[in-house]
PDB file of C-alpha atoms in Angstrom:
ATOM      1  CA  MET A  20       0.000   0.000   0.000  1.00  0.00           C
ATOM      2  CA  ALA A  21       1.245   3.491  -0.816  1.00  0.00           C
ATOM      3  CA  GLU A  22       1.060   4.652   2.807  1.00  0.00           C
ATOM      4  CA  ASP A  23       3.635   1.998   3.678  1.00  0.00           C
ATOM      5  CA  ARG A  24       6.149   3.598   1.310  1.00  0.00           C
ATOM      6  CA  ILE A  25       8.162   6.482   2.685  1.00  0.00           C
ATOM      7  CA  ASP A  26      10.048   8.990   0.532  1.00  0.00           C
ATOM      8  CA  LEU A  27      13.617   9.469   1.772  1.00  0.00           C
ATOM      9  CA  SER A  28      16.974  10.644   0.457  1.00  0.00           C
ATOM     10  CA  PHE A  29      20.616  10.197   1.352  1.00  0.00           C
ATOM     11  CA  GLY A  30      23.897  11.754   0.345  1.00  0.00           C
ATOM     12  CA  SER A  31      26.419  10.104  -1.933  1.00  0.00           C
ATOM     13  CA  GLY A  32      29.512  12.070  -2.872  1.00  0.00           C
ATOM     14  CA  LYS A  33      28.322  15.571  -3.674  1.00  0.00           C
ATOM     15  CA  GLU A  34      24.889  14.367  -4.802  1.00  0.00           C
ATOM     16  CA  THR A  35      21.605  13.307  -3.238  1.00  0.00           C
ATOM     17  CA  CYS A  36      20.000   9.963  -4.052  1.00  0.00           C
ATOM     18  CA  ALA A  37      16.219   9.670  -3.882  1.00  0.00           C
ATOM     19  CA  ALA A  38      14.870   6.568  -2.190  1.00  0.00           C
ATOM     20  CA  TRP A  39      11.709   4.748  -1.169  1.00  0.00           C
ATOM     21  CA  PHE A  40      11.603   2.902   2.139  1.00  0.00           C
ATOM     22  CA  TYR A  41       9.143   0.046   2.604  1.00  0.00           C
ATOM     23  CA  ARG A  42       8.652  -0.767   6.290  1.00  0.00           C
ATOM     24  CA  PRO A  43       6.917  -3.998   7.346  1.00  0.00           C
ATOM     25  CA  THR A  44       4.168  -4.006   9.938  1.00  0.00           C
ATOM     26  CA  GLY A  45       4.769  -5.631  13.273  1.00  0.00           C
ATOM     27  CA  GLU A  46       7.513  -5.355  15.811  1.00  0.00           C
ATOM     28  CA  GLY A  47      11.081  -5.053  14.545  1.00  0.00           C
ATOM     29  CA  PRO A  48      13.884  -4.840  14.073  1.00  0.00           C
ATOM     30  CA  HIS A  49      13.448  -6.150  10.546  1.00  0.00           C
ATOM     31  CA  PRO A  50      16.030  -7.290   8.007  1.00  0.00           C
ATOM     32  CA  VAL A  51      16.393  -4.964   5.041  1.00  0.00           C
ATOM     33  CA  VAL A  52      17.128  -5.477   1.355  1.00  0.00           C
ATOM     34  CA  VAL A  53      18.789  -2.636  -0.576  1.00  0.00           C
ATOM     35  CA  MET A  54      17.702  -2.388  -4.220  1.00  0.00           C
ATOM     36  CA  ALA A  55      18.575  -0.478  -7.397  1.00  0.00           C
ATOM     37  CA  HIS A  56      17.919  -1.031 -11.088  1.00  0.00           C
ATOM     38  CA  GLY A  57      19.967  -1.967 -14.106  1.00  0.00           C
ATOM     39  CA  PHE A  58      21.254  -0.182 -17.217  1.00  0.00           C
ATOM     40  CA  ALA A  59      19.636   3.288 -17.466  1.00  0.00           C
ATOM     41  CA  GLY A  60      16.878   2.085 -15.124  1.00  0.00           C
ATOM     42  CA  THR A  61      15.136   3.835 -12.265  1.00  0.00           C
ATOM     43  CA  ARG A  62      13.123   2.642  -9.291  1.00  0.00           C
ATOM     44  CA  ALA A  63       9.923   3.476 -11.214  1.00  0.00           C
ATOM     45  CA  ALA A  64      10.555   0.442 -13.451  1.00  0.00           C
ATOM     46  CA  ARG A  65       8.679  -2.048 -11.240  1.00  0.00           C
ATOM     47  CA  LEU A  66      11.147  -2.152  -8.351  1.00  0.00           C
ATOM     48  CA  GLY A  67       8.226  -1.234  -6.121  1.00  0.00           C
ATOM     49  CA  ALA A  68       6.515  -4.501  -7.052  1.00  0.00           C
ATOM     50  CA  TYR A  69       9.461  -6.437  -5.633  1.00  0.00           C
ATOM     51  CA  ALA A  70       9.801  -4.214  -2.570  1.00  0.00           C
ATOM     52  CA  GLU A  71       6.116  -4.647  -1.713  1.00  0.00           C
ATOM     53  CA  ARG A  72       6.452  -8.437  -1.720  1.00  0.00           C
ATOM     54  CA  PHE A  73       9.541  -8.275   0.467  1.00  0.00           C
ATOM     55  CA  ARG A  74       7.785  -5.887   2.866  1.00  0.00           C
ATOM     56  CA  ASP A  75       4.752  -8.175   3.068  1.00  0.00           C
ATOM     57  CA  ALA A  76       7.132 -11.025   3.984  1.00  0.00           C
ATOM     58  CA  GLY A  77       8.505  -9.005   6.918  1.00  0.00           C
ATOM     59  CA  ILE A  78      11.603  -7.685   5.128  1.00  0.00           C
ATOM     60  CA  ALA A  79      12.134  -3.936   4.851  1.00  0.00           C
ATOM     61  CA  ALA A  80      13.298  -2.565   1.502  1.00  0.00           C
ATOM     62  CA  LEU A  81      15.264   0.537   0.524  1.00  0.00           C
ATOM     63  CA  VAL A  82      14.907   1.279  -3.199  1.00  0.00           C
ATOM     64  CA  PHE A  83      17.000   4.090  -4.669  1.00  0.00           C
ATOM     65  CA  ASP A  84      17.820   5.917  -7.896  1.00  0.00           C
ATOM     66  CA  TYR A  85      21.463   6.423  -8.860  1.00  0.00           C
ATOM     67  CA  ARG A  86      22.846   9.922  -9.130  1.00  0.00           C
ATOM     68  CA  TYR A  87      22.187  11.331 -12.626  1.00  0.00           C
ATOM     69  CA  PHE A  88      18.941   9.315 -12.866  1.00  0.00           C
ATOM     70  CA  GLY A  89      15.307   9.549 -11.874  1.00  0.00           C
ATOM     71  CA  ASP A  90      14.643  11.781  -8.890  1.00  0.00           C
ATOM     72  CA  SER A  91      18.267  11.897  -7.750  1.00  0.00           C
ATOM     73  CA  THR A  92      20.549  14.867  -8.406  1.00  0.00           C
ATOM     74  CA  GLY A  93      23.626  15.065 -10.612  1.00  0.00           C
ATOM     75  CA  GLU A  94      24.733  16.327 -14.009  1.00  0.00           C
ATOM     76  CA  PRO A  95      24.928  15.358 -16.781  1.00  0.00           C
ATOM     77  CA  ARG A  96      21.658  13.485 -16.743  1.00  0.00           C
ATOM     78  CA  GLN A  97      21.615   9.827 -17.801  1.00  0.00           C
ATOM     79  CA  LEU A  98      25.322   9.332 -17.103  1.00  0.00           C
ATOM     80  CA  ILE A  99      26.142   5.712 -16.259  1.00  0.00           C
ATOM     81  CA  SER A 100      29.316   5.673 -14.195  1.00  0.00           C
ATOM     82  CA  ILE A 101      30.243   2.293 -12.721  1.00  0.00           C
ATOM     83  CA  LYS A 102      32.436   4.003 -10.126  1.00  0.00           C
ATOM     84  CA  HIS A 103      29.708   6.391  -9.021  1.00  0.00           C
ATOM     85  CA  GLN A 104      27.010   3.721  -9.031  1.00  0.00           C
ATOM     86  CA  LEU A 105      29.101   1.563  -6.705  1.00  0.00           C
ATOM     87  CA  GLU A 106      29.639   4.606  -4.478  1.00  0.00           C
ATOM     88  CA  ASP A 107      25.868   5.150  -4.419  1.00  0.00           C
ATOM     89  CA  TRP A 108      25.356   1.523  -3.399  1.00  0.00           C
ATOM     90  CA  ARG A 109      27.824   1.842  -0.521  1.00  0.00           C
ATOM     91  CA  ALA A 110      26.098   4.999   0.668  1.00  0.00           C
ATOM     92  CA  ALA A 111      22.688   3.299   0.413  1.00  0.00           C
ATOM     93  CA  ILE A 112      23.889   0.310   2.452  1.00  0.00           C
ATOM     94  CA  ASP A 113      25.241   2.576   5.181  1.00  0.00           C
ATOM     95  CA  PHE A 114      22.020   4.598   5.149  1.00  0.00           C
ATOM     96  CA  ALA A 115      19.803   1.497   5.325  1.00  0.00           C
ATOM     97  CA  ARG A 116      21.536   0.392   8.519  1.00  0.00           C
ATOM     98  CA  THR A 117      20.510   3.649  10.240  1.00  0.00           C
ATOM     99  CA  LEU A 118      16.785   3.442   9.449  1.00  0.00           C
ATOM    100  CA  ASP A 119      14.263   3.091  12.235  1.00  0.00           C
ATOM    101  CA  GLY A 120      13.096  -0.486  12.709  1.00  0.00           C
ATOM    102  CA  VAL A 121      15.957  -2.022  10.702  1.00  0.00           C
ATOM    103  CA  ASP A 122      18.359  -4.634  12.015  1.00  0.00           C
ATOM    104  CA  PRO A 123      21.781  -3.368  10.836  1.00  0.00           C
ATOM    105  CA  ALA A 124      23.207  -6.884  11.096  1.00  0.00           C
ATOM    106  CA  ARG A 125      20.771  -8.313   8.521  1.00  0.00           C
ATOM    107  CA  VAL A 126      21.293  -6.442   5.231  1.00  0.00           C
ATOM    108  CA  ALA A 127      20.749  -8.060   1.839  1.00  0.00           C
ATOM    109  CA  LEU A 128      21.425  -6.723  -1.664  1.00  0.00           C
ATOM    110  CA  TRP A 129      19.159  -7.086  -4.709  1.00  0.00           C
ATOM    111  CA  GLY A 130      20.305  -6.239  -8.209  1.00  0.00           C
ATOM    112  CA  SER A 131      18.990  -6.908 -11.689  1.00  0.00           C
ATOM    113  CA  SER A 132      20.729  -6.836 -15.071  1.00  0.00           C
ATOM    114  CA  PHE A 133      23.563  -4.291 -14.793  1.00  0.00           C
ATOM    115  CA  SER A 134      23.103  -3.952 -11.032  1.00  0.00           C
ATOM    116  CA  GLY A 135      23.068  -7.736 -10.782  1.00  0.00           C
ATOM    117  CA  GLY A 136      26.808  -7.484 -11.326  1.00  0.00           C
ATOM    118  CA  HIS A 137      27.170  -4.569  -8.917  1.00  0.00           C
ATOM    119  CA  VAL A 138      25.738  -6.498  -5.968  1.00  0.00           C
ATOM    120  CA  VAL A 139      28.259  -9.297  -6.390  1.00  0.00           C
ATOM    121  CA  GLN A 140      31.104  -6.794  -6.589  1.00  0.00           C
ATOM    122  CA  LEU A 141      29.848  -5.112  -3.412  1.00  0.00           C
ATOM    123  CA  ALA A 142      29.287  -8.292  -1.428  1.00  0.00           C
ATOM    124  CA  ALA A 143      32.807  -9.438  -2.281  1.00  0.00           C
ATOM    125  CA  GLU A 144      34.234  -6.359  -0.585  1.00  0.00           C
ATOM    126  CA  ASN A 145      31.801  -6.256   2.347  1.00  0.00           C
ATOM    127  CA  PRO A 146      31.679  -9.374   4.574  1.00  0.00           C
ATOM    128  CA  GLN A 147      28.851  -7.833   6.609  1.00  0.00           C
ATOM    129  CA  ILE A 148      26.320  -8.397   3.819  1.00  0.00           C
ATOM    130  CA  SER A 149      23.953 -11.222   4.808  1.00  0.00           C
ATOM    131  CA  ALA A 150      22.568 -12.329   1.422  1.00  0.00           C
ATOM    132  CA  VAL A 151      22.550 -11.340  -2.260  1.00  0.00           C
ATOM    133  CA  ILE A 152      20.045 -11.762  -5.088  1.00  0.00           C
ATOM    134  CA  SER A 153      21.436 -11.237  -8.599  1.00  0.00           C
ATOM    135  CA  GLN A 154      18.699 -11.365 -11.251  1.00  0.00           C
ATOM    136  CA  THR A 155      19.611 -11.902 -14.942  1.00  0.00           C
ATOM    137  CA  PRO A 156      22.962 -10.262 -14.169  1.00  0.00           C
ATOM    138  CA  PHE A 157      25.559  -8.513 -16.263  1.00  0.00           C
ATOM    139  CA  ALA A 158      28.258 -10.883 -15.027  1.00  0.00           C
ATOM    140  CA  ASP A 159      31.022 -10.561 -17.604  1.00  0.00           C
ATOM    141  CA  GLY A 160      31.614  -7.697 -20.031  1.00  0.00           C
ATOM    142  CA  PRO A 161      33.454  -9.578 -22.789  1.00  0.00           C
ATOM    143  CA  SER A 162      30.820 -12.340 -22.906  1.00  0.00           C
ATOM    144  CA  THR A 163      27.975  -9.834 -23.010  1.00  0.00           C
ATOM    145  CA  LEU A 164      29.534  -7.869 -25.870  1.00  0.00           C
ATOM    146  CA  LYS A 165      30.363 -11.057 -27.772  1.00  0.00           C
ATOM    147  CA  VAL A 166      26.689 -12.048 -27.738  1.00  0.00           C
ATOM    148  CA  ALA A 167      25.713  -8.543 -28.903  1.00  0.00           C
ATOM    149  CA  GLY A 168      27.907  -8.959 -31.995  1.00  0.00           C
ATOM    150  CA  LEU A 169      30.589  -6.936 -33.789  1.00  0.00           C
ATOM    151  CA  PRO A 170      28.254  -4.400 -35.465  1.00  0.00           C
ATOM    152  CA  VAL A 171      26.814  -3.461 -32.071  1.00  0.00           C
ATOM    153  CA  ILE A 172      30.277  -3.283 -30.488  1.00  0.00           C
ATOM    154  CA  TRP A 173      31.429  -0.995 -33.297  1.00  0.00           C
ATOM    155  CA  ARG A 174      28.430   1.330 -32.956  1.00  0.00           C
ATOM    156  CA  LEU A 175      28.786   1.534 -29.167  1.00  0.00           C
ATOM    157  CA  THR A 176      32.518   2.242 -29.430  1.00  0.00           C
ATOM    158  CA  VAL A 177      32.126   5.002 -32.012  1.00  0.00           C
ATOM    159  CA  ALA A 178      29.307   6.573 -30.009  1.00  0.00           C
ATOM    160  CA  GLY A 179      31.345   6.300 -26.808  1.00  0.00           C
ATOM    161  CA  LEU A 180      34.322   8.065 -28.355  1.00  0.00           C
ATOM    162  CA  LYS A 181      32.039  10.803 -29.667  1.00  0.00           C
ATOM    163  CA  ASP A 182      30.539  11.308 -26.208  1.00  0.00           C
ATOM    164  CA  LEU A 183      33.940  11.258 -24.517  1.00  0.00           C
ATOM    165  CA  GLY A 184      35.203  13.885 -26.944  1.00  0.00           C
ATOM    166  CA  ARG A 185      32.251  16.101 -26.115  1.00  0.00           C
ATOM    167  CA  ALA A 186      32.876  15.649 -22.389  1.00  0.00           C
ATOM    168  CA  ILE A 187      36.519  16.688 -22.769  1.00  0.00           C
ATOM    169  CA  ARG A 188      35.430  19.848 -24.570  1.00  0.00           C
ATOM    170  CA  GLY A 189      32.714  20.571 -21.998  1.00  0.00           C
ATOM    171  CA  ARG A 190      29.880  20.089 -24.467  1.00  0.00           C
ATOM    172  CA  GLU A 191      26.463  18.470 -24.075  1.00  0.00           C
ATOM    173  CA  PRO A 192      26.770  14.653 -23.937  1.00  0.00           C
ATOM    174  CA  TYR A 193      26.135  12.461 -26.933  1.00  0.00           C
ATOM    175  CA  ARG A 194      23.355  10.092 -25.920  1.00  0.00           C
ATOM    176  CA  LEU A 195      22.023   6.860 -27.386  1.00  0.00           C
ATOM    177  CA  PRO A 196      18.748   5.062 -26.715  1.00  0.00           C
ATOM    178  CA  ALA A 197      19.027   2.425 -24.005  1.00  0.00           C
ATOM    179  CA  VAL A 198      16.678   0.145 -25.959  1.00  0.00           C
ATOM    180  CA  ALA A 199      15.509   0.085 -29.568  1.00  0.00           C
ATOM    181  CA  ARG A 200      14.201  -2.252 -32.227  1.00  0.00           C
ATOM    182  CA  PRO A 201      16.542  -4.796 -33.868  1.00  0.00           C
ATOM    183  CA  GLY A 202      19.042  -3.126 -36.181  1.00  0.00           C
ATOM    184  CA  GLU A 203      18.733   0.299 -34.563  1.00  0.00           C
ATOM    185  CA  ALA A 204      21.556   1.920 -32.601  1.00  0.00           C
ATOM    186  CA  ALA A 205      21.058   1.328 -28.868  1.00  0.00           C
ATOM    187  CA  ALA A 206      22.649  -0.436 -25.930  1.00  0.00           C
ATOM    188  CA  MET A 207      19.990  -3.157 -26.216  1.00  0.00           C
ATOM    189  CA  SER A 208      18.353  -3.841 -29.562  1.00  0.00           C
ATOM    190  CA  GLN A 209      17.655  -7.556 -29.244  1.00  0.00           C
ATOM    191  CA  PRO A 210      14.138  -8.718 -30.187  1.00  0.00           C
ATOM    192  CA  GLY A 211      11.662  -7.714 -27.513  1.00  0.00           C
ATOM    193  CA  SER A 212      13.999  -5.307 -25.707  1.00  0.00           C
ATOM    194  CA  LEU A 213      12.133  -2.108 -26.556  1.00  0.00           C
ATOM    195  CA  GLU A 214       8.735  -3.587 -25.769  1.00  0.00           C
ATOM    196  CA  GLY A 215      10.001  -5.351 -22.650  1.00  0.00           C
ATOM    197  CA  TYR A 216      11.734  -2.342 -21.129  1.00  0.00           C
ATOM    198  CA  THR A 217       8.950   0.142 -21.793  1.00  0.00           C
ATOM    199  CA  ALA A 218       6.414  -2.285 -20.275  1.00  0.00           C
ATOM    200  CA  LEU A 219       8.103  -1.867 -16.888  1.00  0.00           C
ATOM    201  CA  PHE A 220       6.783   1.692 -16.522  1.00  0.00           C
ATOM    202  CA  ASP A 221       3.194   2.517 -15.567  1.00  0.00           C
ATOM    203  CA  GLU A 222       3.390   5.838 -17.404  1.00  0.00           C
ATOM    204  CA  PRO A 223       5.294   6.244 -20.722  1.00  0.00           C
ATOM    205  CA  GLY A 224       6.695   9.583 -19.559  1.00  0.00           C
ATOM    206  CA  GLU A 225       8.494   7.894 -16.662  1.00  0.00           C
ATOM    207  CA  PHE A 226      10.991   6.265 -19.018  1.00  0.00           C
ATOM    208  CA  ARG A 227      13.779   8.437 -20.381  1.00  0.00           C
ATOM    209  CA  ASN A 228      15.139   6.135 -23.058  1.00  0.00           C
ATOM    210  CA  GLU A 229      18.692   7.410 -23.399  1.00  0.00           C
ATOM    211  CA  TYR A 230      22.114   7.296 -21.771  1.00  0.00           C
ATOM    212  CA  CYS A 231      25.476   9.019 -22.185  1.00  0.00           C
ATOM    213  CA  ALA A 232      27.323   6.850 -24.677  1.00  0.00           C
ATOM    214  CA  ARG A 233      30.770   7.013 -23.025  1.00  0.00           C
ATOM    215  CA  VAL A 234      30.012   4.031 -20.770  1.00  0.00           C
ATOM    216  CA  GLY A 235      30.233   1.841 -23.873  1.00  0.00           C
ATOM    217  CA  LEU A 236      34.016   2.253 -23.749  1.00  0.00           C
ATOM    218  CA  VAL A 237      34.309   0.476 -20.388  1.00  0.00           C
ATOM    219  CA  LEU A 238      31.612  -2.202 -20.504  1.00  0.00           C
ATOM    220  CA  GLY A 239      34.013  -4.789 -21.904  1.00  0.00           C
ATOM    221  CA  GLY A 240      36.312  -4.391 -18.910  1.00  0.00           C
ATOM    222  CA  TYR A 241      33.653  -4.807 -16.243  1.00  0.00           C
ATOM    223  CA  MET A 242      33.700  -8.387 -14.966  1.00  0.00           C
ATOM    224  CA  PRO A 243      32.044  -8.630 -11.539  1.00  0.00           C
ATOM    225  CA  SER A 244      31.827 -12.423 -11.845  1.00  0.00           C
ATOM    226  CA  ARG A 245      35.555 -12.574 -11.106  1.00  0.00           C
ATOM    227  CA  LYS A 246      34.771 -11.384  -7.566  1.00  0.00           C
ATOM    228  CA  ALA A 247      32.257 -14.156  -6.863  1.00  0.00           C
ATOM    229  CA  SER A 248      34.746 -16.406  -5.089  1.00  0.00           C
ATOM    230  CA  LYS A 249      35.083 -13.711  -2.410  1.00  0.00           C
ATOM    231  CA  VAL A 250      31.347 -13.538  -1.686  1.00  0.00           C
ATOM    232  CA  ARG A 251      30.954 -15.368   1.632  1.00  0.00           C
ATOM    233  CA  CYS A 252      27.235 -14.864   2.130  1.00  0.00           C
ATOM    234  CA  PRO A 253      24.504 -16.851   0.327  1.00  0.00           C
ATOM    235  CA  LEU A 254      24.156 -15.754  -3.314  1.00  0.00           C
ATOM    236  CA  LEU A 255      21.092 -16.507  -5.452  1.00  0.00           C
ATOM    237  CA  VAL A 256      21.588 -16.005  -9.196  1.00  0.00           C
ATOM    238  CA  LEU A 257      18.475 -16.042 -11.388  1.00  0.00           C
ATOM    239  CA  THR A 258      18.944 -16.649 -15.108  1.00  0.00           C
ATOM    240  CA  CYS A 259      16.569 -16.942 -18.055  1.00  0.00           C
ATOM    241  CA  ALA A 260      17.248 -19.460 -20.804  1.00  0.00           C
ATOM    242  CA  GLY A 261      17.526 -17.682 -24.129  1.00  0.00           C
ATOM    243  CA  ASP A 262      18.459 -14.335 -22.581  1.00  0.00           C
ATOM    244  CA  ALA A 263      20.144 -12.462 -25.432  1.00  0.00           C
ATOM    245  CA  VAL A 264      20.939  -9.337 -23.392  1.00  0.00           C
ATOM    246  CA  THR A 265      22.852 -10.792 -20.443  1.00  0.00           C
ATOM    247  CA  PRO A 266      23.895 -14.318 -21.469  1.00  0.00           C
ATOM    248  CA  PRO A 267      23.195 -16.989 -18.811  1.00  0.00           C
ATOM    249  CA  PRO A 268      26.465 -19.021 -18.987  1.00  0.00           C
ATOM    250  CA  PRO A 269      28.686 -16.371 -17.294  1.00  0.00           C
ATOM    251  CA  ALA A 270      26.014 -15.840 -14.635  1.00  0.00           C
ATOM    252  CA  ARG A 271      25.809 -19.560 -13.942  1.00  0.00           C
ATOM    253  CA  ARG A 272      29.581 -19.726 -13.614  1.00  0.00           C
ATOM    254  CA  MET A 273      29.411 -16.778 -11.238  1.00  0.00           C
ATOM    255  CA  ALA A 274      27.060 -18.749  -8.986  1.00  0.00           C
ATOM    256  CA  GLU A 275      29.402 -21.752  -9.147  1.00  0.00           C
ATOM    257  CA  ARG A 276      32.383 -19.645  -8.089  1.00  0.00           C
ATOM    258  CA  ALA A 277      30.649 -18.315  -4.995  1.00  0.00           C
ATOM    259  CA  PRO A 278      31.190 -20.574  -1.957  1.00  0.00           C
ATOM    260  CA  ARG A 279      27.469 -20.366  -1.103  1.00  0.00           C
ATOM    261  CA  GLY A 280      26.088 -19.623  -4.542  1.00  0.00           C
ATOM    262  CA  GLU A 281      23.102 -21.213  -6.254  1.00  0.00           C
ATOM    263  CA  ASN A 282      21.526 -20.701  -9.654  1.00  0.00           C
ATOM    264  CA  ILE A 283      17.892 -21.075 -10.695  1.00  0.00           C
ATOM    265  CA  ASP A 284      17.231 -21.054 -14.417  1.00  0.00           C
ATOM    266  CA  TYR A 285      13.821 -20.203 -15.906  1.00  0.00           C
ATOM    267  CA  GLU A 286      12.257 -20.467 -19.326  1.00  0.00           C
ATOM    268  CA  ALA A 287      11.209 -17.145 -20.826  1.00  0.00           C
ATOM    269  CA  ARG A 288       9.832 -16.105 -24.212  1.00  0.00           C
ATOM    270  CA  TRP A 289      12.099 -13.083 -24.662  1.00  0.00           C
ATOM    271  CA  GLY A 290      14.674 -14.021 -22.058  1.00  0.00           C
ATOM    272  CA  HIS A 291      15.668 -10.805 -20.352  1.00  0.00           C
ATOM    273  CA  PHE A 292      12.604  -8.683 -19.613  1.00  0.00           C
ATOM    274  CA  ASP A 293       9.886 -11.292 -19.059  1.00  0.00           C
ATOM    275  CA  ILE A 294      11.157 -11.902 -15.526  1.00  0.00           C
ATOM    276  CA  TYR A 295       9.742  -8.563 -14.316  1.00  0.00           C
ATOM    277  CA  VAL A 296       6.092  -9.199 -15.179  1.00  0.00           C
ATOM    278  CA  GLY A 297       3.311 -11.751 -15.282  1.00  0.00           C
ATOM    279  CA  GLU A 298       3.571 -15.413 -14.414  1.00  0.00           C
ATOM    280  CA  LEU A 299       7.360 -15.467 -14.490  1.00  0.00           C
ATOM    281  CA  PHE A 300       7.510 -12.596 -12.010  1.00  0.00           C
ATOM    282  CA  GLU A 301       5.210 -14.526  -9.679  1.00  0.00           C
ATOM    283  CA  ARG A 302       7.425 -17.607  -9.865  1.00  0.00           C
ATOM    284  CA  THR A 303      10.663 -15.771  -9.354  1.00  0.00           C
ATOM    285  CA  ILE A 304       9.481 -13.478  -6.565  1.00  0.00           C
ATOM    286  CA  ALA A 305       8.293 -16.524  -4.614  1.00  0.00           C
ATOM    287  CA  ASP A 306      11.773 -18.032  -4.931  1.00  0.00           C
ATOM    288  CA  GLN A 307      13.377 -14.749  -3.890  1.00  0.00           C
ATOM    289  CA  VAL A 308      11.161 -14.303  -0.835  1.00  0.00           C
ATOM    290  CA  GLY A 309      11.888 -17.863   0.236  1.00  0.00           C
ATOM    291  CA  PHE A 310      15.634 -17.306  -0.164  1.00  0.00           C
ATOM    292  CA  LEU A 311      15.597 -14.095   1.892  1.00  0.00           C
ATOM    293  CA  ARG A 312      13.408 -15.580   4.613  1.00  0.00           C
ATOM    294  CA  GLU A 313      15.819 -18.463   4.981  1.00  0.00           C
ATOM    295  CA  HIS A 314      19.004 -16.417   5.111  1.00  0.00           C
ATOM    296  CA  LEU A 315      17.792 -13.303   6.925  1.00  0.00           C
ATOM    297  CA  ALA A 316      16.178 -15.104   9.839  1.00  0.00           C
ATOM    298  CA  PRO A 317      17.181 -13.738  13.261  1.00  0.00           C
ATOM    299  CA  VAL A 318      20.256 -15.362  14.805  1.00  0.00           C
ATOM    300  CA  ASP A 319      20.055 -15.962  18.539  1.00  0.00           C
ATOM    301  CA  ALA A 320      22.987 -15.124  20.792  1.00  0.00           C
ATOM    302  CA  ALA A 321      24.114 -18.731  21.265  1.00  0.00           C
ATOM    303  CA  THR A 322      24.176 -19.375  17.516  1.00  0.00           C
ATOM    304  CA  ALA A 323      25.969 -16.102  16.815  1.00  0.00           C
ATOM    305  CA  ALA A 324      28.661 -16.986  19.351  1.00  0.00           C
ATOM    306  CA  SER A 325      29.309 -20.305  17.656  1.00  0.00           C
ATOM    307  CA  ILE A 326      29.779 -18.826  14.163  1.00  0.00           C
TER     308      ILE A 326
END
């Protein structure tokens, strides 16, 4: 229910990140899951649907927009900076631990697509994270670009260099669509991408379908799956067979590398975006709630002393 969602904000670097906080009913303290979206995404793209289910299961949720996106501050708009997004995540985790009714010792991370790689990277560096859900993740840059194909790599590289040149000269960024129809220039132009991404927004005006192209120059070097062996908490990786945006094999290997990792694979018509809606959403959210309930259960003093 809307009255159970609280509008908050927190600082990250010199910017302010907008957030929603979903507080469960009943006596706390409650575990909390920190959530943010994928490539060029904002919390308006159905993250509330996940947070509501977690809240109803007794798990608080903090859902935030990255700087440069959505209701958060920062210029230029639509800039995807891996460094800054990871900084925003760290700030969100610290902020979540201070919220009223939250148990600071039971913090989970939830990421999807591009942020599905971020959460693994973050958990590898932070042993205090209790559990991680990585949904259809961007696990390995080279593998993802290989699936996209050479023409797409070429277009993204040329556009990235053009945007970088503009940034050096202090000019307005060169932006590309995040999603488009097959054959059109965009970060994601696989069949169903445009329809699937836009379907995540209740209002068409909520989706700003563009991003600063310079991030295309660094995507191939981002390989969060290499950090999976350092993730000590339980890790649930959700993949969709036939996903042509974030290929499942690197994600499955990421789960295998993690000492406490597991992978669940689902069938999906379009692969990448079906997981957010309809029957597949219902199946996957049930698995996610079960995973969090199991691994975020309170630990009594005697058990904690024996760990």
